[in-house]
């Protein structure tokens, strides 16, 4: 394969969920820079439009389409709209996630449990099936699931969130085995502690952050732009022989 085409996504459509900020927005920016037409999706249309506008201003191709990944009806509507616009995805980055509860599992309300599973597990699964059906018809594709190091090592106060991230790793392996026949690859990326609004409960607590930093060999938290390159790499021809794999990007935390 010519070197100049290893990271070329020209002519490809990439759907990125949870793309209005943080890791999702950084990933959308990198995929657009590689030439993909990026569909920026998150719950709020105005937030999606803001990111898509930045991508277009930088010379990229982007479309904003809001969807709540915890709602199967909303996911169906998203793909109906993608079909109408001839934007069936060649690439899917499942990044949208939720963690509505921080504390002991014994005290967790079932409403919070259900919400966590609906978005982090069912949402990933359902979005993947809808995307993969279209990839199969198009002759192949790439799926990247954004999991977490908590999927390998459960964190105190985040038991159910950790459980859903472990499920994503298993889901990734299952899809990788089943979809390889259709030339669709599925991989996972496991970010460590990252400076995002989502991780604010950890990063904005000085005492807790101090404890966590002692456990990270690099001694700092990641920026979203440091997670995005691994995700983007797995979407490119450079990763053509990689499927069913999980890539840890955590500053050495799990080492």
Short mmCIF file of C-alpha atoms in Angstrom, two decimals:
data_model
loop_
_atom_site.label_atom_id
_atom_site.label_comp_id
_atom_site.label_asym_id
_atom_site.label_seq_id
_atom_site.Cartn_x
_atom_site.Cartn_y
_atom_site.Cartn_z
CA UNK A 1 0.00 0.00 0.00
CA UNK A 2 1.46 3.40 -0.96
CA UNK A 3 2.56 5.38 2.08
CA UNK A 4 0.55 8.42 1.05
CA UNK A 5 -2.73 6.45 1.24
CA UNK A 6 -2.21 4.87 4.67
CA UNK A 7 -4.14 7.61 6.46
CA UNK A 8 -6.27 8.82 3.57
CA UNK A 9 -10.01 8.76 4.30
CA UNK A 10 -11.07 10.74 1.25
CA UNK A 11 -14.46 9.62 0.00
CA UNK A 12 -15.36 8.01 3.33
CA UNK A 13 -18.19 9.00 5.65
CA UNK A 14 -17.53 8.81 9.39
CA UNK A 15 -20.27 8.92 12.02
CA UNK A 16 -18.97 10.03 15.42
CA UNK A 17 -21.36 9.91 18.38
CA UNK A 18 -20.87 12.12 21.42
CA UNK A 19 -18.95 14.42 19.10
CA UNK A 20 -20.01 17.80 20.49
CA UNK A 21 -17.05 18.02 22.87
CA UNK A 22 -14.09 16.21 24.43
CA UNK A 23 -12.73 13.05 22.83
CA UNK A 24 -15.55 12.91 20.28
CA UNK A 25 -14.93 16.43 18.99
CA UNK A 26 -11.17 15.85 18.84
CA UNK A 27 -11.73 12.62 16.91
CA UNK A 28 -14.12 14.31 14.50
CA UNK A 29 -11.49 16.97 13.82
CA UNK A 30 -8.80 14.39 13.06
CA UNK A 31 -11.01 12.27 10.81
CA UNK A 32 -11.96 15.40 8.86
CA UNK A 33 -8.29 16.29 8.53
CA UNK A 34 -7.71 12.82 7.05
CA UNK A 35 -10.34 13.59 4.40
CA UNK A 36 -13.50 11.96 5.74
CA UNK A 37 -16.91 13.56 5.60
CA UNK A 38 -17.70 13.59 9.32
CA UNK A 39 -21.23 13.32 10.68
CA UNK A 40 -21.08 15.07 14.04
CA UNK A 41 -23.72 13.60 16.33
CA UNK A 42 -24.70 14.27 19.92
CA UNK A 43 -27.90 15.05 21.81
CA UNK A 44 -28.12 18.77 20.98
CA UNK A 45 -28.24 20.01 17.42
CA UNK A 46 -26.73 23.42 18.19
CA UNK A 47 -23.69 21.83 19.84
CA UNK A 48 -23.27 19.52 16.84
CA UNK A 49 -23.55 22.49 14.47
CA UNK A 50 -20.83 24.33 16.35
CA UNK A 51 -18.34 21.49 15.94
CA UNK A 52 -19.32 20.82 12.32
CA UNK A 53 -18.87 24.51 11.59
CA UNK A 54 -15.34 24.45 12.97
CA UNK A 55 -14.50 21.45 10.81
CA UNK A 56 -15.82 23.13 7.68
CA UNK A 57 -13.98 26.36 8.52
CA UNK A 58 -10.76 24.34 8.63
CA UNK A 59 -11.43 23.00 5.14
CA UNK A 60 -13.09 19.73 6.09
CA UNK A 61 -16.45 18.19 5.25
CA UNK A 62 -18.97 17.87 8.08
CA UNK A 63 -22.68 17.46 8.74
CA UNK A 64 -24.40 17.95 12.10
CA UNK A 65 -27.18 15.50 13.04
CA UNK A 66 -28.40 15.28 16.62
CA UNK A 67 -29.44 11.94 18.15
CA UNK A 68 -29.78 10.53 21.65
CA UNK A 69 -27.87 7.25 21.61
CA UNK A 70 -29.84 5.96 24.60
CA UNK A 71 -33.04 6.07 22.51
CA UNK A 72 -33.45 3.37 19.85
CA UNK A 73 -36.11 5.44 18.06
CA UNK A 74 -33.68 8.36 17.81
CA UNK A 75 -30.99 6.07 16.42
CA UNK A 76 -33.39 4.76 13.77
CA UNK A 77 -34.30 8.34 12.84
CA UNK A 78 -30.60 9.23 12.57
CA UNK A 79 -29.95 6.46 10.07
CA UNK A 80 -33.07 7.30 8.07
CA UNK A 81 -31.71 10.83 7.74
CA UNK A 82 -28.25 9.54 6.82
CA UNK A 83 -29.79 7.39 4.09
CA UNK A 84 -31.76 10.36 2.75
CA UNK A 85 -28.55 12.36 2.50
CA UNK A 86 -26.54 9.50 0.97
CA UNK A 87 -24.26 9.50 4.02
CA UNK A 88 -24.27 5.83 4.93
CA UNK A 89 -21.22 5.48 7.21
CA UNK A 90 -18.04 3.71 6.20
CA UNK A 91 -16.71 4.49 9.69
CA UNK A 92 -18.46 4.48 13.06
CA UNK A 93 -16.93 5.83 16.24
CA UNK A 94 -19.12 4.95 19.22
CA UNK A 95 -18.11 7.58 21.73
CA UNK A 96 -21.32 8.82 23.40
CA UNK A 97 -21.48 7.68 27.01
CA UNK A 98 -23.03 8.54 30.34
CA UNK A 99 -22.23 8.11 34.01
CA UNK A 100 -25.11 9.67 35.95
CA UNK A 101 -24.07 8.27 39.32
CA UNK A 102 -20.84 8.41 41.32
CA UNK A 103 -20.88 6.41 44.54
CA UNK A 104 -21.38 2.93 46.04
CA UNK A 105 -23.25 0.44 43.86
CA UNK A 106 -25.30 -0.56 46.92
CA UNK A 107 -26.89 2.90 46.95
CA UNK A 108 -27.44 3.25 43.21
CA UNK A 109 -31.02 3.87 42.06
CA UNK A 110 -32.24 1.57 39.31
CA UNK A 111 -33.12 4.59 37.18
CA UNK A 112 -29.44 5.55 37.10
CA UNK A 113 -28.47 1.92 36.41
CA UNK A 114 -30.91 1.72 33.50
CA UNK A 115 -29.71 5.00 32.00
CA UNK A 116 -26.07 3.90 32.15
CA UNK A 117 -26.81 0.59 30.42
CA UNK A 118 -29.15 2.16 27.85
CA UNK A 119 -26.48 4.52 26.56
CA UNK A 120 -23.21 2.69 27.21
CA UNK A 121 -24.25 -0.81 26.17
CA UNK A 122 -27.55 -0.86 24.31
CA UNK A 123 -26.76 2.39 22.51
CA UNK A 124 -23.39 1.11 21.30
CA UNK A 125 -24.90 -2.20 20.25
CA UNK A 126 -27.87 -0.75 18.40
CA UNK A 127 -25.86 1.96 16.66
CA UNK A 128 -23.32 -0.64 15.58
CA UNK A 129 -25.94 -2.95 14.08
CA UNK A 130 -27.53 -0.13 12.09
CA UNK A 131 -24.15 1.09 10.83
CA UNK A 132 -22.77 -2.38 10.08
CA UNK A 133 -25.79 -3.26 7.97
CA UNK A 134 -24.93 -0.35 5.71
CA UNK A 135 -21.20 -1.11 5.77
CA UNK A 136 -21.96 -4.67 4.69
CA UNK A 137 -23.88 -3.36 1.70
CA UNK A 138 -21.00 -1.00 0.85
CA UNK A 139 -18.35 -3.74 1.01
CA UNK A 140 -16.66 -3.01 4.33
CA UNK A 141 -15.97 -0.49 7.05
CA UNK A 142 -14.38 0.28 10.39
CA UNK A 143 -15.92 0.53 13.85
CA UNK A 144 -14.15 1.94 16.89
CA UNK A 145 -15.74 1.71 20.32
CA UNK A 146 -14.49 4.16 22.92
CA UNK A 147 -14.41 2.17 26.14
CA UNK A 148 -12.31 2.99 29.22
CA UNK A 149 -9.54 1.61 31.37
CA UNK A 150 -12.38 1.00 33.83
CA UNK A 151 -13.40 -1.83 31.54
CA UNK A 152 -10.21 -3.61 32.58
CA UNK A 153 -10.03 -2.43 36.18
CA UNK A 154 -13.23 -1.32 37.90
CA UNK A 155 -13.01 1.98 39.74
CA UNK A 156 -14.47 2.70 43.15
CA UNK A 157 -17.58 4.82 42.89
CA UNK A 158 -17.96 3.87 39.22
CA UNK A 159 -18.91 0.22 39.50
CA UNK A 160 -21.77 0.11 37.00
CA UNK A 161 -20.03 2.48 34.58
CA UNK A 162 -17.00 0.16 34.74
CA UNK A 163 -19.24 -2.84 34.13
CA UNK A 164 -20.68 -1.28 30.97
CA UNK A 165 -17.20 -0.51 29.67
CA UNK A 166 -16.18 -4.13 30.23
CA UNK A 167 -19.25 -5.14 28.22
CA UNK A 168 -18.09 -2.90 25.37
CA UNK A 169 -14.78 -4.78 25.19
CA UNK A 170 -16.60 -8.10 24.89
CA UNK A 171 -19.03 -6.61 22.38
CA UNK A 172 -16.13 -5.38 20.27
CA UNK A 173 -14.58 -8.83 20.11
CA UNK A 174 -17.90 -10.43 19.22
CA UNK A 175 -18.59 -8.00 16.40
CA UNK A 176 -15.01 -8.33 15.15
CA UNK A 177 -15.43 -12.08 14.70
CA UNK A 178 -18.85 -11.85 13.09
CA UNK A 179 -18.22 -8.88 10.82
CA UNK A 180 -14.80 -9.85 9.45
CA UNK A 181 -16.56 -11.89 6.74
CA UNK A 182 -18.03 -8.60 5.50
CA UNK A 183 -14.67 -6.77 5.60
CA UNK A 184 -15.77 -4.74 8.61
CA UNK A 185 -13.24 -4.24 11.38
CA UNK A 186 -14.17 -3.56 15.03
CA UNK A 187 -11.72 -2.33 17.65
CA UNK A 188 -11.81 -0.55 21.00
CA UNK A 189 -9.83 2.29 22.55
CA UNK A 190 -9.51 2.53 26.33
CA UNK A 191 -8.73 6.09 27.43
CA UNK A 192 -7.34 6.78 30.85
CA UNK A 193 -8.17 9.88 32.86
CA UNK A 194 -8.80 12.66 30.32
CA UNK A 195 -9.44 16.36 30.75
CA UNK A 196 -13.10 16.48 29.69
CA UNK A 197 -16.34 17.74 31.18
CA UNK A 198 -17.41 14.10 31.43
CA UNK A 199 -14.52 13.36 33.83
CA UNK A 200 -15.12 16.51 35.86
CA UNK A 201 -16.16 14.58 38.98
CA UNK A 202 -12.59 13.27 39.10
CA UNK A 203 -10.49 16.05 37.60
CA UNK A 204 -12.16 18.88 39.55
CA UNK A 205 -11.74 17.23 42.93
CA UNK A 206 -8.20 18.30 44.01
CA UNK A 207 -7.74 15.58 46.64
CA UNK A 208 -9.00 12.79 44.39
CA UNK A 209 -7.01 14.08 41.42
CA UNK A 210 -3.83 14.09 43.50
CA UNK A 211 -4.37 10.43 44.39
CA UNK A 212 -5.03 9.50 40.77
CA UNK A 213 -2.00 11.31 39.42
CA UNK A 214 0.22 9.25 41.72
CA UNK A 215 -1.07 6.15 39.90
CA UNK A 216 -0.28 7.47 36.41
CA UNK A 217 3.40 6.98 35.48
CA UNK A 218 3.37 9.97 33.12
CA UNK A 219 2.11 12.03 36.04
CA UNK A 220 -0.66 13.94 34.29
CA UNK A 221 -4.10 13.57 32.77
CA UNK A 222 -4.58 13.30 29.01
CA UNK A 223 -5.99 15.90 26.67
CA UNK A 224 -8.71 14.76 24.25
CA UNK A 225 -6.31 15.46 21.37
CA UNK A 226 -4.02 12.76 22.78
CA UNK A 227 -6.74 10.09 22.63
CA UNK A 228 -8.09 10.96 19.18
CA UNK A 229 -5.04 9.83 17.14
CA UNK A 230 -5.39 6.20 18.23
CA UNK A 231 -9.09 6.22 17.40
CA UNK A 232 -8.48 7.83 14.02
CA UNK A 233 -5.62 5.43 13.20
CA UNK A 234 -7.95 2.45 13.66
CA UNK A 235 -10.31 3.95 11.07
CA UNK A 236 -7.65 4.22 8.38
CA UNK A 237 -6.14 1.80 5.83
CA UNK A 238 -3.02 1.76 8.04
CA UNK A 239 -4.98 -0.47 10.44
CA UNK A 240 -6.30 -2.80 7.73
CA UNK A 241 -5.15 -5.97 9.54
CA UNK A 242 -6.31 -4.95 13.02
CA UNK A 243 -9.65 -6.16 14.34
CA UNK A 244 -10.93 -7.36 17.70
CA UNK A 245 -8.18 -5.45 19.49
CA UNK A 246 -8.25 -3.09 22.47
CA UNK A 247 -5.80 -0.19 22.66
CA UNK A 248 -5.03 1.38 26.04
CA UNK A 249 -4.17 5.09 26.04
CA UNK A 250 -3.71 5.86 29.73
CA UNK A 251 -0.27 7.28 30.48
CA UNK A 252 0.80 3.93 31.92
CA UNK A 253 -1.96 3.55 34.53
CA UNK A 254 -2.63 -0.12 33.72
CA UNK A 255 1.04 -1.01 33.23
#
